[in-house]
Amino acid sequence: MVELFTPQLDTIFHALGDATRRHMLSDLASGERTVSQLAEPFSISLAAASKHIKALENAGLIRREVRGRTHFCRLEPGPLASAHEWLSHYQRFWTGRLDALEELLRREDTLKSPSPNRDDTKGDDR
Amino acid sequence: MVELFTPQLDTIFHALGDATRRHMLSDLASGERTVSQLAEPFSISLAAASKHIKALENAGLIRREVRGRTHFCRLEPGPLASAHEWLSHYQRFWTGRLDALEELLRREDTLKSPSPNRDDTKGDDR
DNA sequence: CAGATATTCAACCGCATGGTTGAATTATTC
DNA sequence: GAATAATTCAACCATGCGGTTGAATATCTG
């Protein structure tokens, strides 16, 4: 179907909406990192970093493996793929390319006939 | 550089982190909508919808054109493309494929250290 | 002009967020 | 066993968010 599991997208996009967390992800792109390593570039407390990491973990964006007293984090690609896929749905808007489905929708729109979904024909045109 | 203009990504991803706003965007994908039309599917006040719309506008995700007393909103693809592009940096993690940028980074990496893959254990004792 | 329509503004509420600090937990090391 | 290291927990604080309601601002219409 067109729509993904939206509550997950909520937490994924929310996690991505913070520069610190995006930076952590980009750090994790080059390999496994411990909590302290992830926290190091920022001038925030370790507790604050821990919360960020938990947000990422909660969104499924990273996975944590505890070895001894150290927590190692690794990137988990699935949710990133989901977000990417959701955005791909709008790709036609910046590429200008239409696929079959979009062409259909667009045809209806230019014909100005009542759409299948919402027939708000009460509005005047200009 | 790998990173886009991060403050913009903050607001873009934040705007996308709400199901109501994502729904509005998907509505706008089939064409121009007024504020009331955008608000209609949800059981929230018009003022609340207005705030959502302002968040989308603020992130540059939509553009507003006022004709008479009615505000028409249209999708603005640029920021969506930015978000999509940012996520694309991580595409290799779920496709297993390397893009050009990654190949470059990786080439540098393999030149520096013998470890070919992403395990860069730097001087870690034990 | 009066009234209806479309939308925003302003004040408020409850709750989540991102930050802090200090104590607690768990694991390693001497 | 005691000290140190890695991380979380708990309490707290300021700020922002998503929601509400009621008034305000334009604009269209009769």
GROMACS .gro file of C-alpha atoms (C1' of nucleotides) in nm:
model
  312
    1MET     CA    1   0.000   0.000   0.000
    2VAL     CA    2   0.097   0.357  -0.034
    3GLU     CA    3   0.123   0.435   0.333
    4LEU     CA    4   0.379   0.287   0.570
    5PHE     CA    5   0.319   0.214   0.933
    6THR     CA    6   0.281   0.575   1.042
    7PRO     CA    7   0.350   0.555   1.416
    8GLN     CA    8   0.694   0.422   1.329
    9LEU     CA    9   0.750   0.705   1.084
   10ASP     CA   10   0.662   0.946   1.363
   11THR     CA   11   0.947   0.826   1.582
   12ILE     CA   12   1.187   0.782   1.292
   13PHE     CA   13   1.141   1.132   1.155
   14HIS     CA   14   1.136   1.274   1.503
   15ALA     CA   15   1.468   1.107   1.578
   16LEU     CA   16   1.608   1.247   1.255
   17GLY     CA   17   1.486   1.597   1.342
   18ASP     CA   18   1.778   1.665   1.572
   19ALA     CA   19   2.123   1.759   1.447
   20THR     CA   20   2.300   1.583   1.732
   21ARG     CA   21   2.128   1.256   1.655
   22ARG     CA   22   2.187   1.289   1.282
   23HIS     CA   23   2.552   1.349   1.358
   24MET     CA   24   2.560   1.035   1.568
   25LEU     CA   25   2.410   0.838   1.283
   26SER     CA   26   2.667   0.972   1.043
   27ASP     CA   27   2.932   0.870   1.293
   28LEU     CA   28   2.788   0.522   1.306
   29ALA     CA   29   2.805   0.506   0.929
   30SER     CA   30   3.178   0.444   0.957
   31GLY     CA   31   3.137   0.167   1.210
   32GLU     CA   32   3.047   0.058   1.558
   33ARG     CA   33   3.068   0.319   1.833
   34THR     CA   34   3.040   0.314   2.209
   35VAL     CA   35   2.815   0.554   2.399
   36SER     CA   36   3.112   0.763   2.511
   37GLN     CA   37   3.250   0.774   2.159
   38LEU     CA   38   2.914   0.893   2.028
   39ALA     CA   39   2.892   1.156   2.299
   40GLU     CA   40   3.247   1.283   2.262
   41PRO     CA   41   3.201   1.532   1.975
   42PHE     CA   42   2.932   1.724   2.162
   43SER     CA   43   2.959   1.942   2.465
   44ILE     CA   44   2.673   1.777   2.646
   45SER     CA   45   2.664   1.548   2.945
   46LEU     CA   46   2.686   1.176   2.901
   47ALA     CA   47   2.334   1.146   3.036
   48ALA     CA   48   2.206   1.375   2.762
   49ALA     CA   49   2.388   1.171   2.500
   50SER     CA   50   2.240   0.858   2.651
   51LYS     CA   51   1.894   1.001   2.597
   52HIS     CA   52   1.970   1.082   2.234
   53ILE     CA   53   2.096   0.731   2.182
   54LYS     CA   54   1.784   0.593   2.340
   55ALA     CA   55   1.575   0.800   2.100
   56LEU     CA   56   1.765   0.654   1.807
   57GLU     CA   57   1.732   0.306   1.951
   58ASN     CA   58   1.363   0.362   2.011
   59ALA     CA   59   1.315   0.454   1.647
   60GLY     CA   60   1.496   0.135   1.555
   61LEU     CA   61   1.768   0.337   1.386
   62ILE     CA   62   2.044   0.179   1.588
   63ARG     CA   63   2.099  -0.144   1.774
   64ARG     CA   64   2.289  -0.178   2.097
   65GLU     CA   65   2.509  -0.463   2.204
   66VAL     CA   66   2.645  -0.473   2.556
   67ARG     CA   67   2.987  -0.628   2.598
   68GLY     CA   68   3.105  -0.601   2.952
   69ARG     CA   69   3.044  -0.257   3.087
   70THR     CA   70   3.054  -0.101   2.743
   71HIS     CA   71   2.758  -0.050   2.511
   72PHE     CA   72   2.835  -0.072   2.142
   73CYS     CA   73   2.596   0.084   1.893
   74ARG     CA   74   2.549  -0.006   1.532
   75LEU     CA   75   2.344   0.143   1.255
   76GLU     CA   76   2.021  -0.036   1.174
   77PRO     CA   77   1.924   0.041   0.816
   78GLY     CA   78   1.561  -0.066   0.810
   79PRO     CA   79   1.397   0.250   0.941
   80LEU     CA   80   1.620   0.468   0.727
   81ALA     CA   81   1.500   0.270   0.430
   82SER     CA   82   1.139   0.326   0.539
   83ALA     CA   83   1.187   0.701   0.564
   84HIS     CA   84   1.367   0.705   0.234
   85GLU     CA   85   1.088   0.506   0.076
   86TRP     CA   86   0.825   0.740   0.211
   87LEU     CA   87   1.007   1.036   0.064
   88SER     CA   88   1.056   0.855  -0.266
   89HIS     CA   89   0.685   0.874  -0.301
   90TYR     CA   90   0.725   1.245  -0.370
   91GLN     CA   91   1.028   1.211  -0.590
   92ARG     CA   92   0.829   1.302  -0.900
   93PHE     CA   93   0.789   1.651  -0.761
   94TRP     CA   94   1.154   1.735  -0.785
   95THR     CA   95   1.249   1.514  -1.078
   96GLY     CA   96   0.956   1.609  -1.293
   97ARG     CA   97   0.914   1.248  -1.393
   98LEU     CA   98   0.571   1.094  -1.366
   99ASP     CA   99   0.501   0.731  -1.316
  100ALA     CA  100   0.177   0.569  -1.421
  101LEU     CA  101  -0.010   0.626  -1.097
  102GLU     CA  102   0.095   0.984  -1.072
  103GLU     CA  103  -0.006   1.048  -1.428
  104LEU     CA  104  -0.353   0.930  -1.343
  105LEU     CA  105  -0.384   1.155  -1.041
  106ARG     CA  106  -0.253   1.446  -1.234
  107ARG     CA  107  -0.489   1.389  -1.523
  108GLU     CA  108  -0.782   1.408  -1.286
  109ASP     CA  109  -0.647   1.723  -1.139
  110THR     CA  110  -0.605   1.905  -1.466
  111LEU     CA  111  -0.948   1.795  -1.577
  112LYS     CA  112  -1.084   1.956  -1.261
  113SER     CA  113  -1.340   1.682  -1.227
  114PRO     CA  114  -1.446   1.571  -0.884
  115SER     CA  115  -1.165   1.364  -0.747
  116PRO     CA  116  -1.234   1.013  -0.622
  117ASN     CA  117  -1.112   1.092  -0.278
  118ARG     CA  118  -1.240   1.434  -0.198
  119ASP     CA  119  -1.506   1.614  -0.395
  120ASP     CA  120  -1.486   1.960  -0.252
  121THR     CA  121  -1.638   2.137  -0.546
  122LYS     CA  122  -1.782   2.406  -0.325
  123GLY     CA  123  -1.484   2.635  -0.370
  124ASP     CA  124  -1.497   2.886  -0.650
  125ASP     CA  125  -1.202   2.913  -0.878
  126ARG     CA  126  -1.070   3.261  -0.847
  127MET     CA  127   3.096   1.773   0.210
  128VAL     CA  128   2.867   1.503   0.324
  129GLU     CA  129   2.646   1.722   0.537
  130LEU     CA  130   2.367   1.946   0.412
  131PHE     CA  131   2.260   2.267   0.576
  132THR     CA  132   2.161   2.113   0.905
  133PRO     CA  133   1.934   2.376   1.059
  134GLN     CA  134   1.706   2.332   0.761
  135LEU     CA  135   1.710   1.957   0.802
  136ASP     CA  136   1.606   2.008   1.163
  137THR     CA  137   1.286   2.182   1.068
  138ILE     CA  138   1.222   1.959   0.768
  139PHE     CA  139   1.251   1.634   0.960
  140HIS     CA  140   1.064   1.782   1.251
  141ALA     CA  141   0.779   1.878   1.021
  142LEU     CA  142   0.777   1.527   0.879
  143GLY     CA  143   0.770   1.377   1.226
  144ASP     CA  144   0.397   1.430   1.265
  145ALA     CA  145   0.138   1.205   1.104
  146THR     CA  146  -0.109   1.489   1.055
  147ARG     CA  147   0.144   1.692   0.863
  148ARG     CA  148   0.255   1.397   0.655
  149HIS     CA  149  -0.108   1.335   0.571
  150MET     CA  150  -0.144   1.695   0.464
  151LEU     CA  151   0.157   1.660   0.238
  152SER     CA  152   0.016   1.348   0.084
  153ASP     CA  153  -0.306   1.539   0.027
  154LEU     CA  154  -0.114   1.814  -0.144
  155ALA     CA  155   0.047   1.557  -0.369
  156SER     CA  156  -0.273   1.545  -0.568
  157GLY     CA  157  -0.294   1.919  -0.606
  158GLU     CA  158  -0.357   2.256  -0.450
  159ARG     CA  159  -0.557   2.264  -0.125
  160THR     CA  160  -0.700   2.539   0.091
  161VAL     CA  161  -0.642   2.554   0.465
  162SER     CA  162  -0.992   2.430   0.537
  163GLN     CA  163  -0.955   2.147   0.290
  164LEU     CA  164  -0.630   2.043   0.454
  165ALA     CA  165  -0.790   2.057   0.797
  166GLU     CA  166  -1.107   1.873   0.702
  167PRO     CA  167  -0.988   1.508   0.739
  168PHE     CA  168  -0.883   1.565   1.099
  169SER     CA  169  -1.089   1.623   1.407
  170ILE     CA  170  -0.888   1.919   1.521
  171SER     CA  171  -0.967   2.287   1.532
  172LEU     CA  172  -0.889   2.508   1.237
  173ALA     CA  173  -0.640   2.693   1.451
  174ALA     CA  174  -0.452   2.371   1.519
  175ALA     CA  175  -0.447   2.289   1.148
  176SER     CA  176  -0.325   2.639   1.082
  177LYS     CA  177  -0.028   2.573   1.309
  178HIS     CA  178   0.053   2.249   1.131
  179ILE     CA  179   0.040   2.427   0.800
  180LYS     CA  180   0.267   2.696   0.933
  181ALA     CA  181   0.515   2.429   1.042
  182LEU     CA  182   0.514   2.285   0.692
  183GLU     CA  183   0.549   2.631   0.543
  184ASN     CA  184   0.829   2.710   0.783
  185ALA     CA  185   1.018   2.404   0.671
  186GLY     CA  186   0.967   2.519   0.315
  187LEU     CA  187   0.769   2.207   0.238
  188ILE     CA  188   0.471   2.400   0.113
  189ARG     CA  189   0.406   2.739  -0.037
  190ARG     CA  190   0.102   2.950   0.031
  191GLU     CA  191  -0.078   3.174  -0.213
  192VAL     CA  192  -0.353   3.401  -0.088
  193ARG     CA  193  -0.636   3.468  -0.329
  194GLY     CA  194  -0.900   3.676  -0.166
  195ARG     CA  195  -0.986   3.543   0.176
  196THR     CA  196  -0.870   3.193   0.087
  197HIS     CA  197  -0.519   3.056   0.132
  198PHE     CA  198  -0.412   2.797  -0.122
  199CYS     CA  199  -0.125   2.565  -0.040
  200ARG     CA  200   0.100   2.381  -0.279
  201LEU     CA  201   0.372   2.129  -0.232
  202GLU     CA  202   0.727   2.262  -0.254
  203PRO     CA  203   0.959   1.979  -0.352
  204GLY     CA  204   1.301   2.122  -0.263
  205PRO     CA  205   1.312   2.032   0.106
  206LEU     CA  206   1.172   1.688   0.040
  207ALA     CA  207   1.454   1.639  -0.205
  208SER     CA  208   1.703   1.752   0.059
  209ALA     CA  209   1.573   1.506   0.314
  210HIS     CA  210   1.569   1.234   0.055
  211GLU     CA  211   1.922   1.315  -0.044
  212TRP     CA  212   2.039   1.307   0.316
  213LEU     CA  213   1.890   0.964   0.360
  214SER     CA  214   2.045   0.852   0.035
  215HIS     CA  215   2.384   0.877   0.200
  216TYR     CA  216   2.287   0.574   0.400
  217GLN     CA  217   2.133   0.383   0.116
  218ARG     CA  218   2.428   0.146   0.095
  219PHE     CA  219   2.332   0.012   0.434
  220TRP     CA  220   2.012  -0.141   0.312
  221THR     CA  221   2.105  -0.204  -0.049
  222GLY     CA  222   2.458  -0.323   0.008
  223ARG     CA  223   2.558  -0.108  -0.285
  224LEU     CA  224   2.813   0.171  -0.268
  225ASP     CA  225   2.745   0.504  -0.428
  226ALA     CA  226   3.013   0.727  -0.571
  227LEU     CA  227   3.068   0.925  -0.254
  228GLU     CA  228   3.094   0.616  -0.043
  229GLU     CA  229   3.337   0.466  -0.284
  230LEU     CA  230   3.557   0.770  -0.244
  231LEU     CA  231   3.546   0.764   0.133
  232ARG     CA  232   3.608   0.397   0.132
  233ARG     CA  233   3.902   0.431  -0.104
  234GLU     CA  234   4.065   0.676   0.135
  235ASP     CA  235   3.993   0.445   0.419
  236THR     CA  236   4.152   0.145   0.257
  237LEU     CA  237   4.455   0.353   0.169
  238LYS     CA  238   4.502   0.451   0.530
  239SER     CA  239   4.433   0.132   0.716
  240PRO     CA  240   4.446  -0.231   0.620
  241SER     CA  241   4.102  -0.312   0.758
  242PRO     CA  242   3.875  -0.317   0.453
  243ASN     CA  243   3.541  -0.315   0.619
  244ARG     CA  244   3.383  -0.091   0.876
  245ASP     CA  245   3.566  -0.216   1.182
  246ASP     CA  246   3.806   0.058   1.273
  247THR     CA  247   3.924  -0.034   1.616
  248LYS     CA  248   4.168   0.241   1.689
  249GLY     CA  249   4.418   0.149   1.956
  250ASP     CA  250   4.156   0.005   2.180
  251ASP     CA  251   4.317  -0.177   2.464
  252ARG     CA  252   4.172  -0.519   2.496
  253DC     C1'  253  -2.378   4.818   0.553
  254DA     C1'  254  -2.468   4.363   0.765
  255DG     C1'  255  -2.367   3.908   0.775
  256DA     C1'  256  -2.130   3.507   0.652
  257DT     C1'  257  -1.676   3.280   0.531
  258DA     C1'  258  -1.174   3.183   0.561
  259DT     C1'  259  -0.808   3.218   0.835
  260DT     C1'  260  -0.508   3.383   1.195
  261DC     C1'  261  -0.395   3.561   1.663
  262DA     C1'  262  -0.355   3.534   2.155
  263DA     C1'  263  -0.382   3.323   2.572
  264DC     C1'  264  -0.386   2.918   2.795
  265DC     C1'  265  -0.315   2.396   2.918
  266DG     C1'  266  -0.083   1.944   2.956
  267DC     C1'  267   0.286   1.701   2.822
  268DA     C1'  268   0.719   1.584   2.591
  269DT     C1'  269   1.189   1.726   2.500
  270DG     C1'  270   1.667   1.834   2.573
  271DG     C1'  271   1.950   1.978   2.903
  272DT     C1'  272   2.157   1.962   3.380
  273DT     C1'  273   2.348   1.732   3.827
  274DG     C1'  274   2.425   1.371   4.155
  275DA     C1'  275   2.356   0.910   4.287
  276DA     C1'  276   2.315   0.422   4.141
  277DT     C1'  277   2.448   0.014   3.874
  278DT     C1'  278   2.756  -0.291   3.667
  279DA     C1'  279   3.214  -0.440   3.507
  280DT     C1'  280   3.697  -0.423   3.504
  281DT     C1'  281   4.145  -0.375   3.730
  282DC     C1'  282   4.482  -0.354   4.089
  283DG     C1'  283   3.783  -0.585   4.824
  284DA     C1'  284   3.849  -0.116   4.682
  285DA     C1'  285   3.895   0.199   4.321
  286DT     C1'  286   3.792   0.323   3.863
  287DA     C1'  287   3.535   0.322   3.434
  288DA     C1'  288   3.100   0.306   3.138
  289DT     C1'  289   2.653   0.392   3.148
  290DT     C1'  290   2.198   0.468   3.325
  291DC     C1'  291   1.858   0.651   3.659
  292DA     C1'  292   1.606   1.005   3.897
  293DA     C1'  293   1.481   1.450   3.989
  294DC     C1'  294   1.458   1.882   3.825
  295DC     C1'  295   1.425   2.296   3.494
  296DA     C1'  296   1.318   2.573   3.080
  297DT     C1'  297   1.130   2.555   2.649
  298DG     C1'  298   0.848   2.402   2.275
  299DC     C1'  299   0.461   2.142   2.092
  300DG     C1'  300  -0.001   2.017   1.983
  301DG     C1'  301  -0.428   2.105   2.133
  302DT     C1'  302  -0.816   2.413   2.285
  303DT     C1'  303  -1.126   2.847   2.291
  304DG     C1'  304  -1.259   3.309   2.186
  305DA     C1'  305  -1.162   3.729   1.964
  306DA     C1'  306  -0.965   3.961   1.557
  307DT     C1'  307  -0.883   4.039   1.059
  308DA     C1'  308  -0.994   4.029   0.594
  309DT     C1'  309  -1.286   3.922   0.222
  310DC     C1'  310  -1.698   3.803  -0.023
  311DT     C1'  311  -2.210   3.842  -0.077
  312DG     C1'  312  -2.674   3.997  -0.043
   0.00000   0.00000   0.00000
